[in-house]
Short mmCIF file of C-alpha atoms and ligand atoms in Angstrom, two decimals:
data_model
loop_
_atom_site.label_atom_id
_atom_site.label_comp_id
_atom_site.label_asym_id
_atom_site.label_seq_id
_atom_site.Cartn_x
_atom_site.Cartn_y
_atom_site.Cartn_z
CA UNK A 52 -0.05 0.07 -0.01
CA UNK A 53 1.25 3.47 -0.94
CA UNK A 54 1.49 6.09 1.91
CA UNK A 55 -0.29 8.47 -0.50
CA UNK A 56 -3.94 8.75 -1.57
CA UNK A 57 -2.99 8.71 -5.27
CA UNK A 58 -0.04 7.70 -7.38
CA UNK A 59 -0.58 10.45 -9.86
CA UNK A 60 -2.58 13.67 -9.12
CA UNK A 61 -3.19 15.73 -12.30
CA UNK A 62 -4.08 19.39 -11.71
CA UNK A 63 -6.13 20.77 -14.66
CA UNK A 64 -8.38 18.80 -17.01
CA UNK A 65 -7.56 20.46 -20.47
CA UNK A 66 -6.23 18.31 -23.40
CA UNK A 67 -2.93 17.93 -21.55
CA UNK A 68 -4.34 17.11 -18.15
CA UNK A 69 -6.93 14.54 -19.19
CA UNK A 70 -4.55 12.87 -21.58
CA UNK A 71 -2.09 12.54 -18.75
CA UNK A 72 -4.68 11.27 -16.42
CA UNK A 73 -5.97 8.73 -18.89
CA UNK A 74 -2.57 7.54 -19.91
CA UNK A 75 -1.53 7.22 -16.40
CA UNK A 76 -4.62 5.12 -15.43
CA UNK A 77 -4.02 2.96 -18.47
CA UNK A 78 -0.60 2.27 -17.11
CA UNK A 79 -2.13 1.02 -13.83
CA UNK A 80 -1.69 4.23 -11.72
CA UNK A 81 -4.27 5.31 -9.20
CA UNK A 82 -5.18 8.75 -10.53
CA UNK A 83 -6.94 11.90 -9.37
CA UNK A 84 -7.92 14.60 -11.87
CA UNK A 85 -8.51 17.95 -10.23
CA UNK A 86 -10.56 20.45 -12.22
CA UNK A 87 -12.21 23.80 -11.27
CA UNK A 88 -14.99 23.61 -13.80
CA UNK A 89 -17.71 21.05 -13.80
CA UNK A 90 -16.93 19.87 -17.32
CA UNK A 91 -13.59 18.21 -18.42
CA UNK A 92 -11.72 19.55 -21.53
CA UNK A 93 -10.39 22.85 -20.46
CA UNK A 94 -10.13 25.93 -22.64
CA UNK A 95 -9.82 23.87 -25.83
CA UNK A 96 -13.00 21.80 -25.58
CA UNK A 97 -15.31 24.21 -23.72
CA UNK A 98 -14.25 27.87 -24.92
CA UNK A 99 -11.44 27.45 -27.49
CA UNK A 100 -10.59 25.25 -30.33
CA UNK A 101 -13.76 23.06 -30.49
CA UNK A 102 -16.48 25.69 -30.30
CA UNK A 103 -14.51 28.00 -32.59
CA UNK A 104 -14.06 25.33 -35.31
CA UNK A 105 -17.85 24.52 -35.08
CA UNK A 106 -18.61 28.29 -35.77
CA UNK A 107 -15.79 28.41 -38.45
CA UNK A 108 -17.42 25.64 -40.33
CA UNK A 109 -20.67 27.57 -40.25
CA UNK A 110 -18.85 30.63 -41.48
CA UNK A 111 -17.19 28.62 -44.41
CA UNK A 112 -20.46 27.23 -45.39
CA UNK A 113 -22.15 30.68 -45.51
CA UNK A 114 -19.09 32.06 -47.60
CA UNK A 115 -19.11 29.05 -49.93
CA UNK A 116 -22.83 29.27 -50.42
CA UNK A 117 -22.41 32.84 -51.42
CA UNK A 118 -19.48 32.17 -53.70
CA UNK A 119 -21.60 29.68 -55.78
CA UNK A 120 -23.46 32.73 -57.19
CA UNK A 121 -20.43 33.02 -59.52
CA UNK A 122 -21.00 29.43 -60.66
CA UNK A 123 -24.74 30.01 -61.47
CA UNK A 124 -26.21 28.77 -58.21
CA UNK A 125 -27.87 31.15 -55.87
CA UNK A 126 -29.12 30.49 -52.41
CA UNK A 127 -30.13 33.97 -51.44
CA UNK A 128 -29.34 35.87 -48.29
CA UNK A 129 -28.71 33.46 -45.31
CA UNK A 130 -31.24 33.73 -42.39
CA UNK A 131 -29.09 33.27 -39.25
CA UNK A 132 -30.87 32.08 -36.07
CA UNK A 133 -28.21 32.98 -33.54
CA UNK A 134 -29.84 31.05 -30.71
CA UNK A 135 -30.00 27.94 -32.77
CA UNK A 136 -26.41 28.24 -33.82
CA UNK A 137 -25.40 28.68 -30.11
CA UNK A 138 -27.34 25.57 -29.26
CA UNK A 139 -25.68 23.64 -31.91
CA UNK A 140 -22.19 24.88 -30.71
CA UNK A 141 -23.06 23.99 -27.08
CA UNK A 142 -24.16 20.52 -28.37
CA UNK A 143 -20.81 20.00 -30.05
CA UNK A 144 -19.08 20.94 -26.76
CA UNK A 145 -21.42 18.79 -24.64
CA UNK A 146 -20.90 15.71 -26.84
CA UNK A 147 -17.04 15.83 -26.41
CA UNK A 148 -17.15 16.85 -22.72
CA UNK A 149 -19.67 14.13 -21.83
CA UNK A 150 -17.44 11.63 -23.75
CA UNK A 151 -14.43 12.64 -21.53
CA UNK A 152 -16.41 12.16 -18.43
CA UNK A 153 -17.48 8.73 -19.44
CA UNK A 154 -13.94 7.80 -20.28
CA UNK A 155 -12.69 8.94 -16.93
CA UNK A 156 -15.28 6.76 -15.26
CA UNK A 157 -14.37 3.76 -17.37
CA UNK A 158 -10.71 4.22 -16.47
CA UNK A 159 -11.58 4.77 -12.80
CA UNK A 160 -9.85 8.16 -12.88
CA UNK A 161 -11.26 10.03 -9.89
CA UNK A 162 -12.47 13.58 -11.05
CA UNK A 163 -12.52 16.05 -8.24
CA UNK A 164 -14.24 19.35 -8.99
CA UNK A 165 -12.79 22.38 -7.17
CA UNK A 166 -9.85 24.91 -7.33
CA UNK A 167 -6.63 22.98 -6.46
CA UNK A 168 -3.37 24.46 -4.94
CA UNK A 169 -0.24 22.95 -3.44
CA UNK A 170 0.14 22.67 0.19
CA UNK A 171 3.41 20.90 0.26
CA UNK A 172 5.74 18.64 -1.85
CA UNK A 173 3.10 15.80 -1.70
CA UNK A 174 0.01 17.61 -0.95
CA UNK A 175 -2.67 19.48 -2.83
CA UNK A 176 -5.88 21.16 -1.25
CA UNK A 177 -8.95 21.49 -3.27
CA UNK A 178 -11.60 24.07 -2.48
CA UNK A 179 -14.63 22.23 -3.50
CA UNK A 180 -18.37 22.93 -3.11
CA UNK A 181 -18.58 20.74 -0.15
CA UNK A 182 -15.43 22.29 1.59
CA UNK A 183 -11.70 21.94 1.49
CA UNK A 184 -10.17 18.54 0.70
CA UNK A 185 -6.49 17.55 1.17
CA UNK A 186 -5.21 15.04 -1.22
CA UNK A 187 -1.65 13.44 -1.00
CA UNK A 188 0.23 12.19 -4.16
CA UNK A 189 3.25 10.38 -4.97
CA UNK A 190 3.59 12.22 -8.43
CA UNK A 191 1.74 15.33 -9.59
CA UNK A 192 1.25 16.66 -13.03
CA UNK A 193 0.66 20.40 -13.31
CA UNK A 194 -1.60 21.16 -16.42
CA UNK A 195 -3.16 24.40 -15.47
CA UNK A 196 -2.89 26.11 -18.82
CA UNK A 197 -3.18 29.71 -19.58
CA UNK A 198 -5.70 32.55 -19.82
CA UNK A 199 -6.42 35.54 -22.06
CA UNK A 200 -4.23 38.45 -21.45
CA UNK A 201 -6.16 41.55 -20.56
CA UNK A 202 -5.17 44.90 -21.80
CA UNK A 203 -4.99 47.59 -19.11
CA UNK A 204 -7.09 50.74 -19.34
CA UNK A 205 -10.04 48.90 -20.80
CA UNK A 206 -13.56 48.85 -19.29
CA UNK A 207 -13.59 45.09 -18.43
CA UNK A 208 -16.89 44.21 -17.08
CA UNK A 209 -18.79 45.81 -19.80
CA UNK A 210 -20.39 42.99 -21.81
CA UNK A 211 -19.50 44.65 -25.01
CA UNK A 212 -15.86 44.22 -24.44
CA UNK A 213 -15.12 40.58 -24.96
CA UNK A 214 -12.26 38.08 -24.70
CA UNK A 215 -12.16 34.93 -26.76
CA UNK A 216 -14.47 33.07 -24.17
CA UNK A 217 -16.98 35.82 -24.41
CA UNK A 218 -16.85 36.04 -28.17
CA UNK A 219 -17.60 32.36 -28.36
CA UNK A 220 -20.73 32.92 -26.24
CA UNK A 221 -22.27 34.38 -29.30
CA UNK A 222 -24.59 36.65 -27.51
CA UNK A 223 -25.31 38.74 -30.50
CA UNK A 224 -23.89 39.65 -33.97
CA UNK A 225 -22.65 43.28 -33.58
CA UNK A 226 -23.04 45.63 -36.49
CA UNK A 227 -19.49 46.86 -36.09
CA UNK A 228 -16.80 44.67 -34.43
CA UNK A 229 -13.28 45.74 -33.50
CA UNK A 230 -10.76 42.90 -33.06
CA UNK A 231 -7.76 43.98 -31.15
CA UNK A 232 -4.85 41.63 -32.10
CA UNK A 233 -4.30 40.16 -35.56
CA UNK A 234 -3.03 36.77 -34.29
CA UNK A 235 -4.65 33.44 -34.56
CA UNK A 236 -7.58 33.99 -32.22
CA UNK A 237 -8.29 37.46 -33.57
CA UNK A 238 -8.39 36.47 -37.07
CA UNK A 239 -10.32 33.18 -36.57
CA UNK A 240 -13.03 35.14 -34.59
CA UNK A 241 -13.05 37.85 -37.14
CA UNK A 242 -13.75 35.24 -39.88
CA UNK A 243 -16.79 33.96 -37.80
CA UNK A 244 -18.24 37.29 -37.09
CA UNK A 245 -17.84 38.60 -40.56
CA UNK A 246 -19.57 35.61 -42.13
CA UNK A 247 -22.32 36.02 -39.57
CA UNK A 248 -22.88 39.64 -40.69
CA UNK A 249 -20.55 41.88 -38.62
CA UNK A 250 -18.63 44.73 -40.23
CA UNK A 251 -15.06 43.87 -38.89
CA UNK A 252 -12.01 46.06 -38.16
CA UNK A 253 -8.73 44.49 -37.15
CA UNK A 254 -5.90 46.32 -35.25
CA UNK A 255 -2.54 44.75 -35.10
CA UNK A 256 0.52 46.10 -33.19
CA UNK A 257 3.18 44.68 -35.49
CA UNK A 258 3.77 45.39 -39.13
CA UNK A 259 2.16 42.03 -40.22
CA UNK A 260 -0.72 39.87 -39.43
CA UNK A 261 -0.04 36.64 -37.58
CA UNK A 262 3.53 37.32 -36.54
CA UNK A 263 5.55 34.09 -36.29
CA UNK A 264 4.42 32.61 -39.56
CA UNK A 265 6.11 33.49 -42.79
CA UNK A 266 4.68 36.77 -44.36
CA UNK A 267 4.22 35.13 -47.81
CA UNK A 268 1.93 32.45 -46.09
CA UNK A 269 -0.24 35.27 -44.73
CA UNK A 270 -0.54 37.34 -47.91
CA UNK A 271 -3.37 35.41 -49.69
CA UNK A 272 -5.42 35.59 -46.43
CA UNK A 273 -4.70 39.22 -46.06
CA UNK A 274 -5.67 39.98 -49.59
CA UNK A 275 -8.99 38.14 -49.11
CA UNK A 276 -9.93 39.69 -45.81
CA UNK A 277 -8.90 43.21 -46.97
CA UNK A 278 -11.66 43.05 -49.49
CA UNK A 279 -14.22 41.58 -46.93
CA UNK A 280 -13.43 43.62 -43.75
CA UNK A 281 -14.05 47.24 -43.11
CA UNK A 282 -10.41 47.86 -42.19
CA UNK A 283 -7.12 46.30 -41.18
CA UNK A 284 -4.79 48.61 -39.34
CA UNK A 285 -1.21 47.48 -38.88
CA UNK A 286 1.36 49.04 -36.59
CA UNK A 287 -1.54 50.37 -34.68
CA UNK A 288 -2.49 49.94 -30.93
CA UNK A 289 -5.64 50.60 -29.06
CA UNK A 290 -4.58 52.89 -26.29
CA UNK A 291 -7.87 53.36 -24.65
CA UNK A 292 -11.51 52.36 -24.79
CA UNK A 293 -14.27 54.65 -23.52
CA UNK A 294 -17.80 53.49 -22.64
CA UNK A 295 -20.70 55.24 -24.31
CA UNK A 296 -24.40 54.30 -24.20
CA UNK A 297 -24.34 53.69 -27.98
CA UNK A 298 -21.01 51.70 -27.99
CA UNK A 299 -17.43 51.39 -27.18
CA UNK A 300 -15.06 54.24 -28.33
CA UNK A 301 -11.55 53.01 -29.19
CA UNK A 302 -8.63 55.37 -29.38
CA UNK A 303 -6.09 54.38 -31.97
CA UNK A 304 -2.38 55.27 -31.78
CA UNK A 305 0.34 54.53 -34.40
CA UNK A 306 0.18 54.25 -38.17
CA UNK A 307 -3.67 54.73 -37.77
CA UNK A 308 -4.80 57.32 -35.28
CA UNK A 309 -8.09 58.86 -34.09
CA UNK A 310 -11.10 57.41 -32.38
CA UNK A 311 -14.10 55.29 -33.52
CA UNK A 312 -17.17 53.82 -32.06
CA UNK A 313 -17.84 50.07 -32.25
CA UNK A 314 -20.73 47.97 -31.07
CA UNK A 315 -18.39 45.41 -29.56
CA UNK A 316 -14.62 44.96 -29.14
CA UNK A 317 -12.87 41.58 -28.94
CA UNK A 318 -9.35 41.70 -27.36
CA UNK A 319 -7.08 38.81 -28.43
CA UNK A 320 -3.56 39.87 -27.67
CA UNK A 321 -2.17 36.65 -26.40
CA UNK A 322 -2.47 34.30 -23.58
CA UNK A 323 -0.64 34.26 -20.14
CA UNK A 324 0.27 30.98 -18.21
CA UNK A 325 -1.45 30.17 -14.90
CA UNK A 326 1.69 28.85 -13.18
CA UNK A 327 1.51 31.65 -10.48
CA UNK A 328 -1.85 30.64 -9.27
CA UNK A 329 -1.42 27.32 -7.71
CA UNK A 330 0.97 28.07 -4.87
CA UNK A 331 3.50 25.84 -6.54
CA UNK A 332 6.31 27.44 -4.35
CA UNK A 333 5.08 25.43 -1.35
CA UNK A 334 5.93 22.26 -3.17
CA UNK A 335 9.32 23.71 -4.01
CA UNK A 336 8.51 24.05 -7.80
CA UNK A 337 10.17 27.17 -9.28
CA UNK A 338 7.81 29.54 -11.27
CA UNK A 339 9.21 32.15 -13.59
CA UNK A 340 8.34 35.73 -13.38
CA UNK A 341 5.76 35.47 -16.09
CA UNK A 342 4.04 32.40 -14.77
CA UNK A 343 5.80 29.76 -16.85
CA UNK A 344 7.31 26.58 -15.23
CA UNK A 345 10.57 25.12 -16.64
CA UNK A 346 10.75 21.44 -17.22
CA UNK A 347 13.20 18.99 -18.86
CA UNK A 348 12.52 16.44 -21.58
CA UNK A 349 10.69 14.19 -19.19
CA UNK A 350 8.50 17.09 -18.30
CA UNK A 351 9.90 17.19 -14.66
CA UNK A 352 10.02 20.45 -12.91
CA UNK A 353 12.92 21.25 -10.51
CA UNK A 354 11.03 18.95 -8.05
CA UNK A 355 11.59 15.53 -9.66
CA UNK A 356 8.13 13.93 -8.63
CA UNK A 357 6.24 17.00 -9.84
CA UNK A 358 5.79 17.42 -13.67
CA UNK A 359 4.38 20.22 -15.78
CA UNK A 360 2.84 20.12 -19.28
CA UNK A 361 1.03 22.25 -21.80
CA UNK A 362 0.56 26.10 -21.99
CA UNK A 363 2.08 26.55 -18.58
CA UNK A 364 5.49 25.16 -19.69
CA UNK A 365 5.88 27.53 -22.55
CA UNK A 366 5.24 28.22 -26.33
CA UNK A 367 3.74 27.02 -28.53
CA UNK A 368 0.51 27.08 -26.46
CA UNK A 369 -1.20 24.48 -28.61
CA UNK A 370 -3.46 21.50 -27.48
CA UNK A 371 -1.60 18.92 -29.49
CA UNK A 372 1.64 19.84 -27.91
CA UNK A 373 0.04 19.53 -24.44
CA UNK A 374 -1.44 16.04 -25.25
CA UNK A 375 1.92 14.82 -26.32
CA UNK A 376 3.67 16.25 -23.26
CA UNK A 377 0.86 14.81 -21.04
CA UNK A 378 1.64 11.23 -22.26
CA UNK A 379 5.30 11.65 -21.66
CA UNK A 380 4.69 12.82 -18.12
CA UNK A 381 2.23 9.96 -17.35
CA UNK A 382 4.59 7.36 -18.71
CA UNK A 383 7.54 8.74 -16.77
CA UNK A 384 5.27 8.51 -13.57
CA UNK A 385 4.60 4.91 -14.39
CA UNK A 386 8.33 4.24 -14.63
CA UNK A 387 8.79 4.31 -18.33
CA UNK A 388 11.88 6.01 -19.96
CA UNK A 389 9.92 8.41 -22.05
CA UNK A 390 10.93 11.81 -23.22
CA UNK A 391 9.38 14.63 -25.38
CA UNK A 392 11.69 14.82 -28.39
CA UNK A 393 9.21 15.89 -31.32
CA UNK A 394 11.16 17.44 -34.06
CA UNK A 395 8.31 19.63 -35.12
CA UNK A 396 4.92 20.90 -33.90
CA UNK A 397 2.62 22.10 -36.43
CA UNK A 398 0.61 25.35 -36.17
CA UNK A 399 -2.72 26.03 -37.85
CA UNK A 400 -4.84 29.12 -38.18
CA UNK A 401 -8.31 27.92 -39.13
CA UNK A 402 -8.92 31.15 -41.06
CA UNK A 403 -10.27 31.12 -44.61
CA UNK A 404 -7.95 30.13 -46.31
CA UNK A 405 -6.25 28.22 -43.49
CA UNK A 406 -2.64 28.83 -42.83
CA UNK A 407 -0.53 25.95 -41.52
CA UNK A 408 3.17 25.64 -40.96
CA UNK A 409 5.64 23.11 -39.30
CA UNK A 410 9.32 22.86 -38.61
CA UNK A 411 11.73 25.76 -39.45
CA UNK A 412 9.88 28.87 -41.07
CA UNK A 413 11.72 30.58 -43.79
CA UNK A 414 12.23 33.75 -41.61
CA UNK A 415 13.77 31.52 -39.01
CA UNK A 416 16.02 29.72 -41.58
CA UNK A 417 17.28 33.11 -42.82
CA UNK A 418 17.89 34.48 -39.29
CA UNK A 419 19.84 31.30 -38.36
CA UNK A 420 21.91 31.50 -41.53
CA UNK A 421 20.83 27.98 -42.66
CA UNK A 422 21.69 26.61 -46.11
CA UNK A 423 18.32 25.79 -47.49
CA UNK A 424 16.45 25.33 -50.62
CA UNK A 425 12.64 26.06 -51.27
CA UNK A 426 10.20 24.15 -53.37
CA UNK A 427 6.95 26.07 -53.84
CA UNK A 428 3.93 25.02 -55.72
CA UNK A 429 0.99 27.51 -56.34
CA UNK A 430 -2.53 26.33 -56.06
CA UNK A 431 -3.15 28.29 -59.15
CA UNK A 432 -1.56 25.29 -60.95
CA UNK A 433 -3.58 22.71 -59.07
CA UNK A 434 -6.59 21.25 -60.83
CA UNK A 435 -8.50 20.63 -57.66
CA UNK A 436 -7.94 24.20 -56.43
CA UNK A 437 -9.07 25.58 -59.72
CA UNK A 438 -12.15 23.24 -59.58
CA UNK A 439 -12.81 24.70 -56.10
CA UNK A 440 -12.31 28.23 -57.33
CA UNK A 441 -9.80 28.71 -54.62
CA UNK A 442 -6.47 29.29 -56.30
CA UNK A 443 -4.94 31.93 -53.96
CA UNK A 444 -2.57 29.88 -51.91
CA UNK A 445 0.37 27.64 -52.20
CA UNK A 446 2.51 24.80 -50.60
CA UNK A 447 6.10 25.68 -49.65
CA UNK A 448 8.60 23.09 -48.48
CA UNK A 449 12.09 24.06 -47.19
CA UNK A 450 14.99 21.49 -47.56
CA UNK A 451 18.39 21.30 -46.00
CA UNK A 452 20.74 22.35 -48.95
CA UNK A 453 23.24 19.59 -48.20
CA UNK A 454 21.09 16.48 -47.37
CA UNK A 455 17.92 17.51 -49.23
CA UNK A 456 15.88 16.64 -46.03
CA UNK A 457 12.82 18.49 -45.41
CA UNK A 458 13.19 20.88 -42.42
CA UNK A 459 10.12 23.01 -42.65
CA UNK A 460 6.71 23.47 -44.50
CA UNK A 461 4.02 26.08 -44.98
CA UNK A 462 0.69 25.68 -46.69
CA UNK A 463 -1.98 28.24 -47.33
CA UNK A 464 -5.23 27.06 -48.79
CA UNK A 465 -8.73 25.76 -47.62
CA UNK A 466 -7.86 22.56 -45.36
CA UNK A 467 -4.19 23.36 -45.10
CA UNK A 468 -4.39 22.26 -41.36
CA UNK A 469 -5.22 18.73 -42.65
CA UNK A 470 -2.46 18.87 -45.38
CA UNK A 471 0.29 19.87 -42.94
CA UNK A 472 0.30 16.48 -41.10
CA UNK A 473 2.07 14.78 -43.97
CA UNK A 474 4.77 17.42 -43.78
CA UNK A 475 5.03 16.94 -39.99
CA UNK A 476 5.45 13.16 -40.57
CA UNK A 477 8.05 13.86 -43.26
CA UNK A 478 10.13 16.02 -40.89
CA UNK A 479 9.79 13.36 -38.09
CA UNK A 480 10.92 10.68 -40.54
CA UNK A 481 13.74 12.70 -41.90
CA UNK A 482 12.39 12.43 -45.46
CA UNK A 483 14.25 13.82 -48.40
CA UNK A 484 12.64 15.69 -51.21
CA UNK A 485 12.76 12.49 -53.39
CA UNK A 486 10.86 10.66 -50.86
CA UNK A 487 8.11 13.17 -50.81
CA UNK A 488 8.02 13.69 -54.65
CA UNK A 489 8.10 9.93 -55.42
CA UNK A 490 5.24 9.11 -52.94
CA UNK A 491 2.16 8.77 -55.15
CA UNK A 492 -0.51 11.32 -54.08
CA UNK A 493 -4.05 10.86 -55.23
CA UNK A 494 -5.16 13.11 -58.07
CA UNK A 495 -6.95 15.43 -58.08
CA UNK A 496 -6.39 16.66 -54.53
CA UNK A 497 -4.74 19.53 -52.67
CA UNK A 498 -2.38 17.08 -51.10
CA UNK A 499 -0.65 16.74 -54.46
CA UNK A 500 0.76 20.22 -53.92
CA UNK A 501 3.13 18.72 -51.24
CA UNK A 502 4.61 16.29 -53.67
CA UNK A 503 4.70 18.88 -56.43
CA UNK A 504 6.53 21.38 -54.19
CA UNK A 505 9.09 18.61 -53.60
CA UNK A 506 9.39 18.12 -57.32
CA UNK A 507 9.89 21.87 -57.83
CA UNK A 508 12.79 21.73 -55.50
CA UNK A 509 14.17 18.74 -57.30
CA UNK A 510 13.57 20.31 -60.73
CA UNK A 511 11.47 17.40 -61.91
CA UNK A 512 7.94 18.88 -61.81
CA UNK A 513 5.99 18.78 -64.96
CA UNK A 514 2.73 20.50 -63.77
CA UNK A 515 4.52 23.85 -63.96
CA UNK A 516 7.09 25.12 -66.48
CA UNK A 517 10.08 26.37 -64.77
CA UNK A 518 12.83 27.61 -67.25
CA UNK A 519 16.12 26.04 -66.66
CA UNK A 520 18.75 28.47 -65.10
CA UNK A 521 21.53 29.19 -67.56
P1 NAD B 134 -1.20 35.68 -30.54
O1 NAD B 134 0.06 35.86 -29.69
O2 NAD B 134 -1.20 34.60 -31.57
O3 NAD B 134 -1.65 37.04 -31.21
C1 NAD B 134 -1.78 38.16 -30.57
C2 NAD B 134 -1.62 39.33 -31.37
O4 NAD B 134 -1.90 40.47 -30.94
C3 NAD B 134 -0.25 39.37 -31.99
O5 NAD B 134 -0.17 39.50 -33.47
C4 NAD B 134 0.24 40.72 -31.29
O6 NAD B 134 1.24 41.44 -32.03
C5 NAD B 134 -1.08 41.43 -31.24
N1 NAD B 134 -0.99 42.52 -30.18
C6 NAD B 134 -0.54 42.44 -28.89
N2 NAD B 134 -0.79 43.48 -28.15
C7 NAD B 134 -1.54 44.41 -29.00
C8 NAD B 134 -2.17 45.64 -28.92
N3 NAD B 134 -2.11 46.31 -27.74
N4 NAD B 134 -2.85 46.14 -29.86
C9 NAD B 134 -2.94 45.42 -31.06
N5 NAD B 134 -2.36 44.23 -31.32
C10 NAD B 134 -1.75 43.69 -30.31
O7 NAD B 134 -2.29 35.47 -29.41
P2 NAD B 134 -3.75 34.92 -29.57
O8 NAD B 134 -4.23 35.01 -30.97
O9 NAD B 134 -4.60 35.66 -28.53
O10 NAD B 134 -3.61 33.35 -29.31
C11 NAD B 134 -3.13 32.95 -27.95
C12 NAD B 134 -2.54 31.62 -28.03
O11 NAD B 134 -3.54 30.62 -28.26
C13 NAD B 134 -1.48 31.53 -29.05
O12 NAD B 134 -0.38 30.86 -28.37
C14 NAD B 134 -2.00 30.48 -30.15
O13 NAD B 134 -1.10 29.67 -30.62
C15 NAD B 134 -3.13 29.73 -29.26
N6 NAD B 134 -4.23 29.45 -30.16
C16 NAD B 134 -4.08 28.49 -31.16
C17 NAD B 134 -5.02 28.27 -31.95
C18 NAD B 134 -4.97 27.34 -33.08
O14 NAD B 134 -4.04 26.38 -33.04
N7 NAD B 134 -5.75 27.39 -34.15
C19 NAD B 134 -6.24 28.94 -31.97
C20 NAD B 134 -6.33 29.91 -30.96
C21 NAD B 134 -5.28 30.17 -30.10
#
C-alpha cells in the first residue's frame, strides 16, 4: 500500500491534463484529476478550439454558398438564427465533454471538482463546493494552462468588451466589431463574425498579421480579408476604450490614429500562463516571473516527482503539444523511460484560407543562416484548387541544402491544417525531397501540392514550367 492517496494527481483537465490522467490510469496508476469547472476538456474543448471550429465551419458554409453565385447557383441571403447556432455549438461541446467524463469513469480516474493548489511537496488542497479537501500524491502533473491576456485601461466588465471566451458565447452579432490583435484567435473570430454579418475592423500592433508565420503564407489571407473587412490597421494599437451608451469608443495610436465607435470589441492579444496561481512554491516548484514553469525533456520540474505540461511550460500554446507532453509525463510517472523529443509541432490558423506551418519557417532559416532550398507549388496550378475556385494559396517546402531533407513547410489554402500533417510526418521521418516527390499522391487533391513542391525543389516537376537556369 502506498503512503499517499494517489499515485498520480493531475491538476487541470484540459487536453494535456485529461490525456495525462487517462494514460497514467491505462498504465495502472491510481489517478486523481482535479478541475475547477464541472466539465472536463479545459479551454480547448469548452471555450477554445472546438467551439471556434464549429462556428468556423458554419462561417465557411455561408461564404461558400455565397460564392456559388459566381457558378450560377444562388441560395439567396442566409437567415441566421443565432440562438439555434449557439445551441448547436453547445451541443458539440457537450458531446465531447460528456465523452471525456464517460472515459474518466471507465478508467476509474477520480475526477474532483474544485480549485486546487499545492500545500506541500506531496499535498494538494482542493476548494470544493462541499469544503476543503486535502489530497496526497506520489507524483503530480501540473496542467493548469493559460488565460487570455487583459489589456490595461479597458472597461472590463462591460459585456460589449469581450475576450475569446465571451466572443464564443455568441450573445449577438454586432453591427461593427473591432478585433484587437491580428493573431490566430483574433483572425479566426473575425472570420466567424464577418460571415455572420458583422462589419469587422482588425488592429494589429506589429507590421504584419499573424506574427511568427512567414509573411508570404499570410498574404493570400490578407488579400482576401482586406476585401471583406471594413479595415485592417497594422502597426497600430488601441490605447484606450471609452464606454458610451451607444457603443465602445476605441482610441487608436500609431500608423492609424483617431477614435471610432464600435458595437463590440474583442481583445485577443495573447495568452498568459497560470503557473503563479497554484501556490507551486509551497511544493518547492520554481515558477518564472511570467508564470511559466520550466521542465526537462521528461516534463519534470525542478522537483523530480512534480511534472508540468502544456501552456504553462511555454510556447507554442497548442493543445496537440500538451497532449503529447501529457503522455510523456504519465509514462515517466509509471516508470517508463519516455521523453518529449518531437522534431516539429505544427501550427494552424483555421481562417479562410487556412494557414498551416511546421518545422523551421523561412524567416527562422534566414535568421539562423541555414543553407536551405525552397520548393513552392502554387494552388493556381492545382486542378483541384481551380475546380474549387480557390487558387490563392500555395505549398512551400524547405529543404536542407546539403542533405535534401525537409526541415520545414508552410501551406495556405482551404484545409491546409489537414495537409500539414504529412509534412510533420516527413520531418519526423527525416524524409528527403525525393521521398516526398516519389510518394504517389491521389489526383486530383490539394495534397498533391506537397509532392509537387518537392518536385519543384528537385527540378522534376511537370505540372509547372520552370525555365532552366543558364
Ligand atoms: P497571438 O500571440 O497569436 O496573437 C496576438 C496578437 O496581438 C499578436 O499579433 C500581437 O502582435 C497583437 N497585439 C498584442 N498587443 C496588441 C495591442 N495592444 N494592440 C494590437 N495588437 C496587439 O495570441 P492569440 O491570438 O490571443 O492566441 C493565443 C494563443 O492561443 C497562441 O499561443 C495561439 O497559438 C493559441 N491558439 C491557437 C489556435 C490554433 O491552433 N488554431 C487558436 C487559438 C489560439
